[in-house]
Amino acid sequence: MVKNNKKKESELKETVASCDRKNISIENLIHNIRGQKVMLDSDLAMLYGVETRALNQAVKRNIRRFPDDFMFQVTKEEWNALRSQIVTLEDLKSQNVISNLSENQQEGILISQFVTSKPIERRGGTQKLPHVFTRNGIGMLSSVLRSETAADVNIRIMRAFTAIPDIVNNNVLMMQRILSIEQHQTETDEKVNQIITTIEKRIPEQQPEQVFATGCVWDAWTYVSDLVRSSKKRIVLIDNFVDDRVLSLLDKRADNVEATIHSRYYESFQTDLKKHNEQYREIKFVQLPQKNHDRFLIVDDDVYLLGASVKDMGVGMCAVTKMQVSAEAILGLLK
């Protein structure tokens, strides 16, 4: 009766272990040692459902089938480096991590992708370093163990070994494409910057003094338009004679820039201004207290003396001159 119970318990444990083995990520059990992808004898034994000692004994009986490029024993330094990346079952027990778990739960931990099933075995007080198997060595194991489980497991392992280079190659190709895109983007940015620099060099700088010959209407209009666009906070035009063309000019200012016109009162212009302000950003109007001879354009804190009304700039010879007087001094004279 006791033997039957032990047999059932053994069969149950094997069934649980077998189910767990099918869920293992074999890719995480493959390590890189001496520039080769290998698997530990203990991990292979766990996958095959045999003891590590039994696996190594089967290999020893057929040692001629396992040359150095199929299997080799790791050095102490290699094993210490590998162990620093994994945790053994005995380590977990010593830390009381799994002391309260059932035997079946502890068995499940044996096949975790982060836990190796056995620490270094000891014989006569000395450490027995594990063996590792290359892809060729693992392929040979199926013929040595001669079991259906070994054959099935080997198929999974071979597929895992094949998948790893594909994953690496795909990632490498992806990184190469990203680097290529970044390189092209960098080159494009450099070319754009060169084009912008060239354009900026060819654009004539705005002179503080500018004279326009008779008939240079477009040049004069463009010059004043650029002054309006350069404003950061306010545009103030002081001009006795304005019309709807002045409204179009001031609409070239930035969104956060205020615009004010100081001029004489004309009913037709007031009608144009009202209709303009109903649809577009407001342009304020201040009636001049008396007739002024000269025209001024205030751009932020800079004052420009205009040789003609804005609407007539360039029709006859005229000039635009940047003055040293402050904008507040000019505005103060209007009061």
C-alpha positions as a Python dict, from the first residue, in 0.01 Angstrom:
ca = {
    (1, 'M'): (0, 0, 0),
    (2, 'V'): (283, 239, 91),
    (3, 'K'): (464, 155, -233),
    (4, 'N'): (149, 226, -436),
    (5, 'N'): (109, 567, -264),
    (6, 'K'): (473, 654, -334),
    (7, 'K'): (427, 544, -694),
    (8, 'K'): (117, 763, -737),
    (9, 'E'): (294, 1056, -572),
    (10, 'S'): (592, 1010, -804),
    (11, 'E'): (367, 989, -1110),
    (12, 'L'): (179, 1305, -999),
    (13, 'K'): (504, 1497, -950),
    (14, 'E'): (632, 1388, -1290),
    (15, 'T'): (302, 1495, -1451),
    (16, 'V'): (322, 1839, -1287),
    (17, 'A'): (687, 1878, -1382),
    (18, 'S'): (613, 1766, -1738),
    (19, 'C'): (337, 2024, -1775),
    (20, 'D'): (559, 2295, -1633),
    (21, 'R'): (845, 2205, -1866),
    (22, 'K'): (622, 2273, -2167),
    (23, 'N'): (573, 2632, -2050),
    (24, 'I'): (942, 2712, -2013),
    (25, 'S'): (1094, 2982, -2229),
    (26, 'I'): (1396, 2791, -2359),
    (27, 'E'): (1548, 3109, -2504),
    (28, 'N'): (1609, 3228, -2146),
    (29, 'L'): (1806, 2912, -2066),
    (30, 'I'): (2054, 2970, -2348),
    (31, 'H'): (2375, 3141, -2236),
    (32, 'N'): (2676, 3281, -2417),
    (33, 'I'): (3008, 3131, -2306),
    (34, 'R'): (3335, 3152, -2501),
    (35, 'G'): (3148, 3315, -2786),
    (36, 'Q'): (2912, 3019, -2822),
    (37, 'K'): (2547, 2973, -2734),
    (38, 'V'): (2522, 2688, -2483),
    (39, 'M'): (2289, 2531, -2226),
    (40, 'L'): (2373, 2397, -1880),
    (41, 'D'): (2363, 2022, -1817),
    (42, 'S'): (2127, 2081, -1521),
    (43, 'D'): (1881, 2281, -1733),
    (44, 'L'): (1888, 2018, -2007),
    (45, 'A'): (1830, 1743, -1750),
    (46, 'M'): (1533, 1936, -1613),
    (47, 'L'): (1387, 1972, -1963),
    (48, 'Y'): (1438, 1603, -2039),
    (49, 'G'): (1289, 1502, -1704),
    (50, 'V'): (1601, 1319, -1579),
    (51, 'E'): (1861, 1382, -1311),
    (52, 'T'): (2168, 1581, -1404),
    (53, 'R'): (2388, 1294, -1293),
    (54, 'A'): (2201, 1049, -1516),
    (55, 'L'): (2239, 1281, -1815),
    (56, 'N'): (2613, 1321, -1758),
    (57, 'Q'): (2657, 946, -1711),
    (58, 'A'): (2486, 882, -2044),
    (59, 'V'): (2720, 1134, -2206),
    (60, 'K'): (3024, 978, -2038),
    (61, 'R'): (2932, 635, -2176),
    (62, 'N'): (2927, 790, -2525),
    (63, 'I'): (3201, 1045, -2477),
    (64, 'R'): (3340, 995, -2830),
    (65, 'R'): (3021, 1153, -2963),
    (66, 'F'): (3084, 1473, -2770),
    (67, 'P'): (3401, 1653, -2883),
    (68, 'D'): (3492, 1993, -2742),
    (69, 'D'): (3277, 2182, -2989),
    (70, 'F'): (2976, 1974, -2874),
    (71, 'M'): (3034, 1990, -2498),
    (72, 'F'): (3284, 2133, -2252),
    (73, 'Q'): (3321, 2192, -1880),
    (74, 'V'): (3310, 2554, -1769),
    (75, 'T'): (3587, 2707, -1563),
    (76, 'K'): (3534, 2837, -1212),
    (77, 'E'): (3548, 3196, -1339),
    (78, 'E'): (3293, 3126, -1612),
    (79, 'W'): (3062, 2955, -1365),
    (80, 'N'): (3087, 3240, -1112),
    (81, 'A'): (3007, 3491, -1384),
    (82, 'L'): (2706, 3285, -1493),
    (83, 'R'): (2585, 3229, -1138),
    (84, 'S'): (2582, 3603, -1075),
    (85, 'Q'): (2298, 3621, -1329),
    (86, 'I'): (2088, 3332, -1197),
    (87, 'V'): (1951, 3207, -865),
    (88, 'T'): (1964, 2849, -736),
    (89, 'L'): (1693, 2667, -546),
    (90, 'E'): (1927, 2632, -246),
    (91, 'D'): (1980, 3011, -248),
    (92, 'L'): (1606, 3060, -223),
    (93, 'K'): (1576, 2808, 60),
    (94, 'S'): (1860, 2971, 255),
    (95, 'Q'): (1682, 3305, 226),
    (96, 'N'): (1352, 3148, 345),
    (97, 'V'): (1195, 3258, 19),
    (98, 'I'): (1021, 2925, -51),
    (99, 'S'): (1031, 2756, 290),
    (100, 'N'): (653, 2785, 325),
    (101, 'L'): (577, 2651, -22),
    (102, 'S'): (453, 2300, -89),
    (103, 'E'): (676, 2040, -250),
    (104, 'N'): (492, 2074, -583),
    (105, 'Q'): (533, 2454, -571),
    (106, 'Q'): (903, 2413, -504),
    (107, 'E'): (919, 2175, -798),
    (108, 'G'): (763, 2447, -1013),
    (109, 'I'): (1035, 2691, -913),
    (110, 'L'): (1291, 2446, -1044),
    (111, 'I'): (1177, 2513, -1397),
    (112, 'S'): (1154, 2893, -1368),
    (113, 'Q'): (1343, 3074, -1640),
    (114, 'F'): (1527, 3267, -1371),
    (115, 'V'): (1631, 2971, -1153),
    (116, 'T'): (1879, 2695, -1229),
    (117, 'S'): (1780, 2358, -1090),
    (118, 'K'): (2105, 2266, -915),
    (119, 'P'): (2403, 2436, -756),
    (120, 'I'): (2754, 2300, -808),
    (121, 'E'): (2771, 1941, -689),
    (122, 'R'): (3040, 1856, -436),
    (123, 'R'): (3250, 1543, -422),
    (124, 'G'): (3514, 1490, -158),
    (125, 'G'): (3501, 1855, -55),
    (126, 'T'): (3571, 1986, -408),
    (127, 'Q'): (3333, 2161, -644),
    (128, 'K'): (3222, 1983, -957),
    (129, 'L'): (3187, 2240, -1230),
    (130, 'P'): (2894, 2188, -1470),
    (131, 'H'): (2915, 2092, -1834),
    (132, 'V'): (2754, 2294, -2107),
    (133, 'F'): (2633, 2176, -2447),
    (134, 'T'): (2641, 2360, -2777),
    (135, 'R'): (2369, 2325, -3036),
    (136, 'N'): (2550, 2029, -3194),
    (137, 'G'): (2594, 1865, -2853),
    (138, 'I'): (2226, 1905, -2772),
    (139, 'G'): (2138, 1747, -3105),
    (140, 'M'): (2357, 1447, -3014),
    (141, 'L'): (2186, 1410, -2674),
    (142, 'S'): (1863, 1288, -2832),
    (143, 'S'): (2047, 987, -2976),
    (144, 'V'): (2215, 914, -2641),
    (145, 'L'): (1906, 940, -2421),
    (146, 'R'): (1684, 760, -2671),
    (147, 'S'): (1347, 866, -2532),
    (148, 'E'): (1036, 1023, -2680),
    (149, 'T'): (1065, 1310, -2431),
    (150, 'A'): (1423, 1379, -2537),
    (151, 'A'): (1325, 1389, -2904),
    (152, 'D'): (1035, 1629, -2843),
    (153, 'V'): (1242, 1853, -2619),
    (154, 'N'): (1526, 1862, -2870),
    (155, 'I'): (1291, 1990, -3139),
    (156, 'R'): (1191, 2278, -2913),
    (157, 'I'): (1554, 2351, -2826),
    (158, 'M'): (1668, 2347, -3189),
    (159, 'R'): (1391, 2592, -3277),
    (160, 'A'): (1495, 2817, -2988),
    (161, 'F'): (1857, 2819, -3106),
    (162, 'T'): (1739, 2906, -3455),
    (163, 'A'): (1508, 3183, -3332),
    (164, 'I'): (1778, 3369, -3139),
    (165, 'P'): (1987, 3469, -3444),
    (166, 'D'): (1667, 3579, -3621),
    (167, 'I'): (1568, 3797, -3326),
    (168, 'V'): (1916, 3948, -3307),
    (169, 'N'): (1937, 4000, -3682),
    (170, 'N'): (1592, 4161, -3695),
    (171, 'N'): (1685, 4397, -3413),
    (172, 'V'): (2015, 4479, -3581),
    (173, 'L'): (1836, 4551, -3910),
    (174, 'M'): (1583, 4767, -3729),
    (175, 'M'): (1857, 4964, -3553),
    (176, 'Q'): (2041, 5006, -3881),
    (177, 'R'): (1725, 5145, -4043),
    (178, 'I'): (1669, 5383, -3751),
    (179, 'L'): (2031, 5501, -3765),
    (180, 'S'): (1999, 5543, -4142),
    (181, 'I'): (1683, 5752, -4100),
    (182, 'E'): (1851, 5963, -3830),
    (183, 'Q'): (2155, 6009, -4053),
    (184, 'H'): (1936, 6121, -4346),
    (185, 'Q'): (1745, 6353, -4113),
    (186, 'T'): (2071, 6505, -3988),
    (187, 'E'): (2193, 6554, -4344),
    (188, 'T'): (1858, 6709, -4442),
    (189, 'D'): (1868, 6946, -4144),
    (190, 'E'): (2220, 7052, -4238),
    (191, 'K'): (2115, 7121, -4598),
    (192, 'V'): (1811, 7320, -4486),
    (193, 'N'): (2028, 7524, -4250),
    (194, 'Q'): (2272, 7592, -4533),
    (195, 'I'): (1987, 7705, -4760),
    (196, 'I'): (1844, 7934, -4490),
    (197, 'T'): (2190, 8078, -4421),
    (198, 'T'): (2243, 8144, -4791),
    (199, 'I'): (1903, 8313, -4823),
    (200, 'E'): (1967, 8527, -4517),
    (201, 'K'): (2302, 8638, -4658),
    (202, 'R'): (2139, 8742, -4987),
    (203, 'I'): (1854, 8934, -4825),
    (204, 'P'): (1960, 9298, -4803),
    (205, 'E'): (1962, 9435, -4451),
    (206, 'Q'): (1705, 9696, -4369),
    (207, 'Q'): (1882, 10031, -4369),
    (208, 'P'): (1796, 10301, -4110),
    (209, 'E'): (1789, 10551, -4396),
    (210, 'Q'): (1624, 10472, -4726),
    (211, 'V'): (1553, 10692, -5031),
    (212, 'F'): (1306, 10585, -5299),
    (213, 'A'): (1315, 10733, -5648),
    (214, 'T'): (1000, 10844, -5825),
    (215, 'G'): (797, 10546, -5939),
    (216, 'C'): (945, 10297, -5687),
    (217, 'V'): (603, 10233, -5536),
    (218, 'W'): (654, 9860, -5480),
    (219, 'D'): (997, 9901, -5320),
    (220, 'A'): (865, 10166, -5082),
    (221, 'W'): (556, 9959, -4996),
    (222, 'T'): (771, 9649, -4933),
    (223, 'Y'): (1009, 9844, -4708),
    (224, 'V'): (732, 9980, -4486),
    (225, 'S'): (560, 9637, -4483),
    (226, 'D'): (879, 9480, -4348),
    (227, 'L'): (890, 9742, -4074),
    (228, 'V'): (533, 9652, -3976),
    (229, 'R'): (613, 9279, -3972),
    (230, 'S'): (918, 9334, -3751),
    (231, 'S'): (711, 9481, -3470),
    (232, 'K'): (683, 9285, -3144),
    (233, 'K'): (435, 9491, -2943),
    (234, 'R'): (296, 9805, -3117),
    (235, 'I'): (261, 9998, -3441),
    (236, 'V'): (166, 10366, -3434),
    (237, 'L'): (114, 10563, -3756),
    (238, 'I'): (93, 10941, -3750),
    (239, 'D'): (-26, 11055, -4091),
    (240, 'N'): (-264, 11329, -4202),
    (241, 'F'): (-393, 11138, -4504),
    (242, 'V'): (-488, 10766, -4478),
    (243, 'D'): (-720, 10531, -4667),
    (244, 'D'): (-811, 10162, -4680),
    (245, 'R'): (-465, 10074, -4816),
    (246, 'V'): (-319, 10169, -4478),
    (247, 'L'): (-553, 9921, -4308),
    (248, 'S'): (-420, 9643, -4534),
    (249, 'L'): (-66, 9744, -4449),
    (250, 'L'): (-122, 9732, -4072),
    (251, 'D'): (-290, 9391, -4101),
    (252, 'K'): (56, 9252, -4181),
    (253, 'R'): (153, 9285, -3813),
    (254, 'A'): (183, 8985, -3578),
    (255, 'D'): (-121, 8868, -3381),
    (256, 'N'): (-12, 9014, -3047),
    (257, 'V'): (83, 9356, -3186),
    (258, 'E'): (-147, 9653, -3129),
    (259, 'A'): (-206, 9908, -3406),
    (260, 'T'): (-312, 10274, -3373),
    (261, 'I'): (-363, 10542, -3638),
    (262, 'H'): (-337, 10914, -3552),
    (263, 'S'): (-494, 11107, -3840),
    (264, 'R'): (-745, 11370, -3946),
    (265, 'Y'): (-1112, 11276, -3939),
    (266, 'Y'): (-1260, 11168, -4273),
    (267, 'E'): (-1609, 11020, -4290),
    (268, 'S'): (-1520, 10778, -4571),
    (269, 'F'): (-1219, 10640, -4382),
    (270, 'Q'): (-1424, 10601, -4062),
    (271, 'T'): (-1670, 10388, -4259),
    (272, 'D'): (-1385, 10171, -4394),
    (273, 'L'): (-1232, 10140, -4046),
    (274, 'K'): (-1563, 10034, -3888),
    (275, 'K'): (-1621, 9761, -4147),
    (276, 'H'): (-1261, 9647, -4112),
    (277, 'N'): (-1279, 9617, -3734),
    (278, 'E'): (-1603, 9417, -3755),
    (279, 'Q'): (-1419, 9141, -3939),
    (280, 'Y'): (-1049, 9173, -3852),
    (281, 'R'): (-830, 9262, -3554),
    (282, 'E'): (-906, 9609, -3425),
    (283, 'I'): (-704, 9906, -3545),
    (284, 'K'): (-756, 10199, -3313),
    (285, 'F'): (-810, 10552, -3437),
    (286, 'V'): (-711, 10876, -3264),
    (287, 'Q'): (-804, 11209, -3421),
    (288, 'L'): (-513, 11450, -3449),
    (289, 'P'): (-573, 11767, -3244),
    (290, 'Q'): (-426, 11985, -3515),
    (291, 'K'): (-279, 11960, -3860),
    (292, 'N'): (69, 11803, -3868),
    (293, 'H'): (313, 11846, -4148),
    (294, 'D'): (539, 11540, -4102),
    (295, 'R'): (448, 11171, -4089),
    (296, 'F'): (589, 10922, -3838),
    (297, 'L'): (582, 10545, -3801),
    (298, 'I'): (652, 10407, -3453),
    (299, 'V'): (762, 10042, -3447),
    (300, 'D'): (780, 9931, -3082),
    (301, 'D'): (1022, 10194, -2944),
    (302, 'D'): (1178, 10301, -3274),
    (303, 'V'): (1065, 10616, -3458),
    (304, 'Y'): (1081, 10651, -3837),
    (305, 'L'): (1027, 10982, -4016),
    (306, 'L'): (832, 10928, -4340),
    (307, 'G'): (891, 11165, -4632),
    (308, 'A'): (541, 11100, -4770),
    (309, 'S'): (209, 10959, -4660),
    (310, 'V'): (211, 10581, -4653),
    (311, 'K'): (-51, 10557, -4927),
    (312, 'D'): (170, 10772, -5154),
    (313, 'M'): (511, 10623, -5074),
    (314, 'G'): (718, 10584, -5392),
    (315, 'V'): (487, 10789, -5615),
    (316, 'G'): (736, 11071, -5591),
    (317, 'M'): (1090, 11071, -5456),
    (318, 'C'): (1079, 11029, -5078),
    (319, 'A'): (1286, 10905, -4786),
    (320, 'V'): (1244, 10706, -4465),
    (321, 'T'): (1478, 10794, -4177),
    (322, 'K'): (1520, 10629, -3837),
    (323, 'M'): (1532, 10897, -3568),
    (324, 'Q'): (1712, 10913, -3235),
    (325, 'V'): (1418, 11072, -3054),
    (326, 'S'): (1211, 10845, -2829),
    (327, 'A'): (867, 10721, -2926),
    (328, 'E'): (713, 10866, -2606),
    (329, 'A'): (852, 11208, -2689),
    (330, 'I'): (676, 11205, -3028),
    (331, 'L'): (349, 11080, -2877),
    (332, 'G'): (374, 11344, -2606),
    (333, 'L'): (376, 11620, -2866),
    (334, 'L'): (38, 11503, -2997),
    (335, 'K'): (-142, 11587, -2675),
}
